[in-house]
Amino acid sequence: MTDSGELRASDAEREAVVEQLRVASVDGRLTLVELTDRTEAAYTATTHAELALLTQDLPAAGFTPMVAPVPAPERKKRWFMAFMGDTKRRGKWRVDQELGAVAVMGDVVMDLREAEVRTDVIDITAVAVMGDVKIIVPDGVEVDIDGFAFMGDKKVDVLEAAPGMKVPVVRVHGYAVMGDIKVYGDARAKPIKRGWAAWREHLGLTPGQLSGDPRRLGD
């Protein structure tokens, strides 16, 4: 008799796990890099056991925590600014509103990989005037950038997920005047500690190894 964990996973079961991961992220249970890693793994999983591994530390689908209702806060844009200096936001932090970055003859570095993202789409307004705005994301997210550059540059260097995957979306509205707005993926950034490294290795998923380019995004 075939073990239930060895049964082949269907497309519908993969999509159900992806939705469960998305809900867990909005609830604050997963960082952006964890959501991206597990989403990619869900779409490449072949058995029930592999899918179960992705959600074993999360509440079951449909779980509703017993919490007292609180009024929804006013969603104002959160700004990071640098004027002839540097502003950096790294590590664990919460993203539950639109973000803004302004660099005037300075640098703003915004690392989203370890952020708890409480929204389905991360909206960022980036303004660079004779300065640089650098946004670091996990490889595999979808990056949509618009806006303009005058005597400057708007650049995206992120390894894309396979077509058809419902991956996290980072939407950047960029305005550069003699400055640069750059969105980098893991392959171009300093590594961060991943708690699920052993799990990723077990599934054979190492997006950081997809590029042999040794370049790294500096401080």
PDB file of C-alpha atoms in Angstrom:
ATOM      1  CA  MET A   1       0.000   0.000   0.000  1.00  0.00           C
ATOM      2  CA  THR A   2       1.313   3.454  -0.939  1.00  0.00           C
ATOM      3  CA  ASP A   3       1.956   5.791   1.988  1.00  0.00           C
ATOM      4  CA  SER A   4      -0.342   8.842   1.821  1.00  0.00           C
ATOM      5  CA  GLY A   5       2.669  11.137   1.968  1.00  0.00           C
ATOM      6  CA  GLU A   6       4.051   9.549  -1.176  1.00  0.00           C
ATOM      7  CA  LEU A   7       0.948  10.286  -3.235  1.00  0.00           C
ATOM      8  CA  ARG A   8       1.536  12.669  -6.108  1.00  0.00           C
ATOM      9  CA  ALA A   9       0.356  16.237  -5.557  1.00  0.00           C
ATOM     10  CA  SER A  10      -2.143  17.858  -7.920  1.00  0.00           C
ATOM     11  CA  ASP A  11      -2.099  21.411  -9.273  1.00  0.00           C
ATOM     12  CA  ALA A  12      -5.143  22.258  -7.129  1.00  0.00           C
ATOM     13  CA  GLU A  13      -3.364  21.010  -3.985  1.00  0.00           C
ATOM     14  CA  ARG A  14      -0.295  23.094  -4.804  1.00  0.00           C
ATOM     15  CA  GLU A  15      -2.447  26.205  -5.292  1.00  0.00           C
ATOM     16  CA  ALA A  16      -4.211  25.541  -1.960  1.00  0.00           C
ATOM     17  CA  VAL A  17      -0.859  25.450  -0.148  1.00  0.00           C
ATOM     18  CA  VAL A  18       0.263  28.657  -1.878  1.00  0.00           C
ATOM     19  CA  GLU A  19      -2.911  30.376  -0.662  1.00  0.00           C
ATOM     20  CA  GLN A  20      -2.329  29.055   2.875  1.00  0.00           C
ATOM     21  CA  LEU A  21       1.189  30.500   2.770  1.00  0.00           C
ATOM     22  CA  ARG A  22      -0.121  33.862   1.549  1.00  0.00           C
ATOM     23  CA  VAL A  23      -2.617  34.026   4.424  1.00  0.00           C
ATOM     24  CA  ALA A  24       0.132  33.088   6.898  1.00  0.00           C
ATOM     25  CA  SER A  25       2.274  35.946   5.590  1.00  0.00           C
ATOM     26  CA  VAL A  26      -0.549  38.480   5.946  1.00  0.00           C
ATOM     27  CA  ASP A  27      -1.062  37.187   9.509  1.00  0.00           C
ATOM     28  CA  GLY A  28       2.603  37.940  10.243  1.00  0.00           C
ATOM     29  CA  ARG A  29       3.740  34.302  10.501  1.00  0.00           C
ATOM     30  CA  LEU A  30       6.214  34.376   7.593  1.00  0.00           C
ATOM     31  CA  THR A  31       8.823  36.857   6.419  1.00  0.00           C
ATOM     32  CA  LEU A  32       8.972  37.804   2.752  1.00  0.00           C
ATOM     33  CA  VAL A  33      11.920  35.502   2.067  1.00  0.00           C
ATOM     34  CA  GLU A  34      10.155  32.598   3.817  1.00  0.00           C
ATOM     35  CA  LEU A  35       6.992  33.229   1.815  1.00  0.00           C
ATOM     36  CA  THR A  36       8.928  33.373  -1.444  1.00  0.00           C
ATOM     37  CA  ASP A  37      11.000  30.266  -0.690  1.00  0.00           C
ATOM     38  CA  ARG A  38       8.011  28.203   0.356  1.00  0.00           C
ATOM     39  CA  THR A  39       5.865  29.398  -2.542  1.00  0.00           C
ATOM     40  CA  GLU A  40       8.516  28.289  -4.996  1.00  0.00           C
ATOM     41  CA  ALA A  41       8.818  24.968  -3.193  1.00  0.00           C
ATOM     42  CA  ALA A  42       5.034  24.469  -3.279  1.00  0.00           C
ATOM     43  CA  TYR A  43       4.926  24.849  -7.042  1.00  0.00           C
ATOM     44  CA  THR A  44       7.800  22.387  -7.500  1.00  0.00           C
ATOM     45  CA  ALA A  45       6.598  19.833  -4.922  1.00  0.00           C
ATOM     46  CA  THR A  46       5.669  16.448  -6.341  1.00  0.00           C
ATOM     47  CA  THR A  47       4.210  14.628  -3.310  1.00  0.00           C
ATOM     48  CA  HIS A  48       1.826  15.269  -0.422  1.00  0.00           C
ATOM     49  CA  ALA A  49       4.719  14.876   1.999  1.00  0.00           C
ATOM     50  CA  GLU A  50       6.632  17.736   0.393  1.00  0.00           C
ATOM     51  CA  LEU A  51       3.574  19.992   0.543  1.00  0.00           C
ATOM     52  CA  ALA A  52       2.911  19.080   4.174  1.00  0.00           C
ATOM     53  CA  LEU A  53       6.460  20.045   5.080  1.00  0.00           C
ATOM     54  CA  LEU A  54       5.830  23.600   3.879  1.00  0.00           C
ATOM     55  CA  THR A  55       2.938  24.188   6.262  1.00  0.00           C
ATOM     56  CA  GLN A  56       3.783  21.950   9.222  1.00  0.00           C
ATOM     57  CA  ASP A  57       4.530  24.964  11.463  1.00  0.00           C
ATOM     58  CA  LEU A  58       1.458  26.945  10.318  1.00  0.00           C
ATOM     59  CA  PRO A  59      -2.214  26.804  11.366  1.00  0.00           C
ATOM     60  CA  ALA A  60      -4.478  24.676   9.205  1.00  0.00           C
ATOM     61  CA  ALA A  61      -6.289  26.374   6.349  1.00  0.00           C
ATOM     62  CA  GLY A  62      -9.416  28.121   7.593  1.00  0.00           C
ATOM     63  CA  PHE A  63      -8.040  28.568  11.128  1.00  0.00           C
ATOM     64  CA  THR A  64      -9.333  31.744  12.783  1.00  0.00           C
ATOM     65  CA  PRO A  65      -7.411  32.955  15.857  1.00  0.00           C
ATOM     66  CA  MET A  66      -9.459  34.170  18.832  1.00  0.00           C
ATOM     67  CA  VAL A  67      -8.431  37.793  19.134  1.00  0.00           C
ATOM     68  CA  ALA A  68     -10.283  40.875  20.244  1.00  0.00           C
ATOM     69  CA  PRO A  69     -11.261  43.128  17.325  1.00  0.00           C
ATOM     70  CA  VAL A  70      -9.293  46.353  17.069  1.00  0.00           C
ATOM     71  CA  PRO A  71      -9.962  49.374  14.886  1.00  0.00           C
ATOM     72  CA  ALA A  72      -8.042  49.389  11.623  1.00  0.00           C
ATOM     73  CA  PRO A  73      -5.210  51.945  11.801  1.00  0.00           C
ATOM     74  CA  GLU A  74      -4.969  54.729   9.284  1.00  0.00           C
ATOM     75  CA  ARG A  75      -2.650  53.496   6.549  1.00  0.00           C
ATOM     76  CA  LYS A  76      -0.176  56.324   6.004  1.00  0.00           C
ATOM     77  CA  LYS A  77       2.897  55.921   3.855  1.00  0.00           C
ATOM     78  CA  ARG A  78       6.083  55.129   5.783  1.00  0.00           C
ATOM     79  CA  TRP A  79       9.075  57.143   4.575  1.00  0.00           C
ATOM     80  CA  PHE A  80      12.819  56.477   4.632  1.00  0.00           C
ATOM     81  CA  MET A  81      14.867  59.551   3.734  1.00  0.00           C
ATOM     82  CA  ALA A  82      18.535  60.366   3.211  1.00  0.00           C
ATOM     83  CA  PHE A  83      19.809  63.891   2.579  1.00  0.00           C
ATOM     84  CA  MET A  84      23.571  63.956   2.012  1.00  0.00           C
ATOM     85  CA  GLY A  85      23.816  60.817   4.134  1.00  0.00           C
ATOM     86  CA  ASP A  86      22.705  57.168   4.365  1.00  0.00           C
ATOM     87  CA  THR A  87      19.527  55.519   5.637  1.00  0.00           C
ATOM     88  CA  LYS A  88      19.335  51.717   5.899  1.00  0.00           C
ATOM     89  CA  ARG A  89      16.499  49.409   6.973  1.00  0.00           C
ATOM     90  CA  ARG A  90      17.439  45.768   7.341  1.00  0.00           C
ATOM     91  CA  GLY A  91      16.586  42.766   9.488  1.00  0.00           C
ATOM     92  CA  LYS A  92      13.157  42.014  10.908  1.00  0.00           C
ATOM     93  CA  TRP A  93      10.530  44.708  10.533  1.00  0.00           C
ATOM     94  CA  ARG A  94       6.863  44.968   9.650  1.00  0.00           C
ATOM     95  CA  VAL A  95       5.463  46.157   6.334  1.00  0.00           C
ATOM     96  CA  ASP A  96       1.752  46.886   6.666  1.00  0.00           C
ATOM     97  CA  GLN A  97       1.529  50.096   4.644  1.00  0.00           C
ATOM     98  CA  GLU A  98       2.918  51.741   1.535  1.00  0.00           C
ATOM     99  CA  LEU A  99       6.600  52.629   1.675  1.00  0.00           C
ATOM    100  CA  GLY A 100       8.477  55.663   0.439  1.00  0.00           C
ATOM    101  CA  ALA A 101      12.206  56.257  -0.088  1.00  0.00           C
ATOM    102  CA  VAL A 102      13.824  59.606  -0.867  1.00  0.00           C
ATOM    103  CA  ALA A 103      17.579  59.934  -1.493  1.00  0.00           C
ATOM    104  CA  VAL A 104      18.997  63.391  -2.154  1.00  0.00           C
ATOM    105  CA  MET A 105      22.777  63.265  -2.572  1.00  0.00           C
ATOM    106  CA  GLY A 106      22.683  60.193  -0.316  1.00  0.00           C
ATOM    107  CA  ASP A 107      21.705  56.517  -0.236  1.00  0.00           C
ATOM    108  CA  VAL A 108      18.616  54.686   1.004  1.00  0.00           C
ATOM    109  CA  VAL A 109      18.914  50.898   1.383  1.00  0.00           C
ATOM    110  CA  MET A 110      15.665  49.030   2.035  1.00  0.00           C
ATOM    111  CA  ASP A 111      16.054  45.263   2.613  1.00  0.00           C
ATOM    112  CA  LEU A 112      12.663  43.526   2.465  1.00  0.00           C
ATOM    113  CA  ARG A 113      13.856  39.931   2.754  1.00  0.00           C
ATOM    114  CA  GLU A 114      13.310  39.521   6.509  1.00  0.00           C
ATOM    115  CA  ALA A 115      10.309  41.840   6.716  1.00  0.00           C
ATOM    116  CA  GLU A 116       6.909  40.592   7.871  1.00  0.00           C
ATOM    117  CA  VAL A 117       4.722  41.654   4.968  1.00  0.00           C
ATOM    118  CA  ARG A 118       1.077  42.110   5.950  1.00  0.00           C
ATOM    119  CA  THR A 119      -0.124  43.125   2.490  1.00  0.00           C
ATOM    120  CA  ASP A 120      -0.572  41.172  -0.741  1.00  0.00           C
ATOM    121  CA  VAL A 121       1.384  43.764  -2.739  1.00  0.00           C
ATOM    122  CA  ILE A 122       4.306  45.890  -1.506  1.00  0.00           C
ATOM    123  CA  ASP A 123       3.949  49.392  -2.943  1.00  0.00           C
ATOM    124  CA  ILE A 124       7.059  51.588  -2.852  1.00  0.00           C
ATOM    125  CA  THR A 125       7.523  55.152  -4.074  1.00  0.00           C
ATOM    126  CA  ALA A 126      11.231  55.778  -4.680  1.00  0.00           C
ATOM    127  CA  VAL A 127      12.770  59.181  -5.449  1.00  0.00           C
ATOM    128  CA  ALA A 128      16.489  59.570  -6.173  1.00  0.00           C
ATOM    129  CA  VAL A 129      17.991  63.006  -6.798  1.00  0.00           C
ATOM    130  CA  MET A 130      21.753  62.765  -7.246  1.00  0.00           C
ATOM    131  CA  GLY A 131      21.559  59.757  -4.926  1.00  0.00           C
ATOM    132  CA  ASP A 132      20.684  56.040  -4.885  1.00  0.00           C
ATOM    133  CA  VAL A 133      17.694  54.053  -3.677  1.00  0.00           C
ATOM    134  CA  LYS A 134      18.522  50.330  -3.338  1.00  0.00           C
ATOM    135  CA  ILE A 135      15.736  47.834  -2.650  1.00  0.00           C
ATOM    136  CA  ILE A 136      16.694  44.232  -1.798  1.00  0.00           C
ATOM    137  CA  VAL A 137      14.136  41.449  -2.297  1.00  0.00           C
ATOM    138  CA  PRO A 138      14.209  37.650  -2.386  1.00  0.00           C
ATOM    139  CA  ASP A 139      14.829  36.190  -5.824  1.00  0.00           C
ATOM    140  CA  GLY A 140      11.583  34.781  -7.158  1.00  0.00           C
ATOM    141  CA  VAL A 141       9.303  37.729  -6.356  1.00  0.00           C
ATOM    142  CA  GLU A 142       7.600  39.676  -9.127  1.00  0.00           C
ATOM    143  CA  VAL A 143       8.936  43.216  -9.494  1.00  0.00           C
ATOM    144  CA  ASP A 144       6.902  45.830 -11.363  1.00  0.00           C
ATOM    145  CA  ILE A 145       8.652  49.184 -11.771  1.00  0.00           C
ATOM    146  CA  ASP A 146       7.386  52.317 -13.478  1.00  0.00           C
ATOM    147  CA  GLY A 147       8.154  56.024 -13.407  1.00  0.00           C
ATOM    148  CA  PHE A 148      11.001  57.844 -15.155  1.00  0.00           C
ATOM    149  CA  ALA A 149      14.746  58.481 -15.055  1.00  0.00           C
ATOM    150  CA  PHE A 150      16.400  61.707 -16.196  1.00  0.00           C
ATOM    151  CA  MET A 151      20.174  61.439 -16.449  1.00  0.00           C
ATOM    152  CA  GLY A 152      19.845  58.486 -14.097  1.00  0.00           C
ATOM    153  CA  ASP A 153      18.823  54.828 -14.121  1.00  0.00           C
ATOM    154  CA  LYS A 154      16.038  52.471 -13.018  1.00  0.00           C
ATOM    155  CA  LYS A 155      17.273  48.873 -12.821  1.00  0.00           C
ATOM    156  CA  VAL A 156      15.845  45.511 -11.759  1.00  0.00           C
ATOM    157  CA  ASP A 157      18.235  42.595 -11.194  1.00  0.00           C
ATOM    158  CA  VAL A 158      16.065  39.842  -9.714  1.00  0.00           C
ATOM    159  CA  LEU A 159      15.822  36.181 -10.709  1.00  0.00           C
ATOM    160  CA  GLU A 160      12.233  35.695 -11.846  1.00  0.00           C
ATOM    161  CA  ALA A 161       9.935  32.875 -10.833  1.00  0.00           C
ATOM    162  CA  ALA A 162       8.601  30.533 -13.476  1.00  0.00           C
ATOM    163  CA  PRO A 163       5.556  31.821 -15.390  1.00  0.00           C
ATOM    164  CA  GLY A 164       2.188  31.078 -13.768  1.00  0.00           C
ATOM    165  CA  MET A 165       3.366  31.173 -10.148  1.00  0.00           C
ATOM    166  CA  LYS A 166       1.396  33.358  -7.721  1.00  0.00           C
ATOM    167  CA  VAL A 167       4.417  34.930  -6.068  1.00  0.00           C
ATOM    168  CA  PRO A 168       4.719  38.055  -3.891  1.00  0.00           C
ATOM    169  CA  VAL A 169       4.581  41.307  -5.848  1.00  0.00           C
ATOM    170  CA  VAL A 170       6.800  44.341  -5.244  1.00  0.00           C
ATOM    171  CA  ARG A 171       5.539  47.406  -7.125  1.00  0.00           C
ATOM    172  CA  VAL A 172       7.974  50.329  -7.385  1.00  0.00           C
ATOM    173  CA  HIS A 173       7.075  53.792  -8.608  1.00  0.00           C
ATOM    174  CA  GLY A 174      10.527  55.209  -9.331  1.00  0.00           C
ATOM    175  CA  TYR A 175      11.602  58.752 -10.140  1.00  0.00           C
ATOM    176  CA  ALA A 176      15.327  59.316 -10.684  1.00  0.00           C
ATOM    177  CA  VAL A 177      17.012  62.635 -11.527  1.00  0.00           C
ATOM    178  CA  MET A 178      20.764  62.223 -11.880  1.00  0.00           C
ATOM    179  CA  GLY A 179      20.417  59.271  -9.514  1.00  0.00           C
ATOM    180  CA  ASP A 180      19.718  55.532  -9.545  1.00  0.00           C
ATOM    181  CA  ILE A 181      16.881  53.315  -8.354  1.00  0.00           C
ATOM    182  CA  LYS A 182      17.919  49.666  -8.185  1.00  0.00           C
ATOM    183  CA  VAL A 183      16.021  46.537  -7.142  1.00  0.00           C
ATOM    184  CA  TYR A 184      18.313  43.599  -6.337  1.00  0.00           C
ATOM    185  CA  GLY A 185      17.660  39.941  -5.632  1.00  0.00           C
ATOM    186  CA  ASP A 186      19.503  37.555  -3.322  1.00  0.00           C
ATOM    187  CA  ALA A 187      22.053  36.660  -5.977  1.00  0.00           C
ATOM    188  CA  ARG A 188      23.345  40.254  -5.881  1.00  0.00           C
ATOM    189  CA  ALA A 189      23.037  40.917  -2.144  1.00  0.00           C
ATOM    190  CA  LYS A 190      24.823  39.923   1.018  1.00  0.00           C
ATOM    191  CA  PRO A 191      23.461  36.574   2.260  1.00  0.00           C
ATOM    192  CA  ILE A 192      21.076  36.402   5.187  1.00  0.00           C
ATOM    193  CA  LYS A 193      20.596  33.499   7.566  1.00  0.00           C
ATOM    194  CA  ARG A 194      17.812  31.197   6.435  1.00  0.00           C
ATOM    195  CA  GLY A 195      16.296  29.019   9.149  1.00  0.00           C
ATOM    196  CA  TRP A 196      14.982  26.620   6.531  1.00  0.00           C
ATOM    197  CA  ALA A 197      18.310  25.971   4.824  1.00  0.00           C
ATOM    198  CA  ALA A 198      18.212  22.243   5.550  1.00  0.00           C
ATOM    199  CA  TRP A 199      14.650  21.986   4.291  1.00  0.00           C
ATOM    200  CA  ARG A 200      15.532  23.838   1.080  1.00  0.00           C
ATOM    201  CA  GLU A 201      18.497  21.533   0.519  1.00  0.00           C
ATOM    202  CA  HIS A 202      16.246  18.509   1.087  1.00  0.00           C
ATOM    203  CA  LEU A 203      13.934  19.689  -1.687  1.00  0.00           C
ATOM    204  CA  GLY A 204      16.837  20.617  -3.938  1.00  0.00           C
ATOM    205  CA  LEU A 205      15.813  24.288  -4.016  1.00  0.00           C
ATOM    206  CA  THR A 206      18.712  26.732  -3.859  1.00  0.00           C
ATOM    207  CA  PRO A 207      17.803  29.840  -5.893  1.00  0.00           C
ATOM    208  CA  GLY A 208      21.006  31.552  -4.787  1.00  0.00           C
ATOM    209  CA  GLN A 209      22.973  28.960  -6.753  1.00  0.00           C
ATOM    210  CA  LEU A 210      21.137  29.778  -9.977  1.00  0.00           C
ATOM    211  CA  SER A 211      23.667  32.513 -10.646  1.00  0.00           C
ATOM    212  CA  GLY A 212      27.402  32.023 -10.487  1.00  0.00           C
ATOM    213  CA  ASP A 213      28.033  35.766 -10.648  1.00  0.00           C
ATOM    214  CA  PRO A 214      30.153  36.652  -7.594  1.00  0.00           C
ATOM    215  CA  ARG A 215      28.999  40.290  -7.464  1.00  0.00           C
ATOM    216  CA  ARG A 216      27.346  41.372  -4.225  1.00  0.00           C
ATOM    217  CA  LEU A 217      25.473  44.497  -3.256  1.00  0.00           C
ATOM    218  CA  GLY A 218      27.650  46.460  -0.876  1.00  0.00           C
ATOM    219  CA  ASP A 219      26.779  48.656   2.050  1.00  0.00           C
TER     220      ASP A 219
END
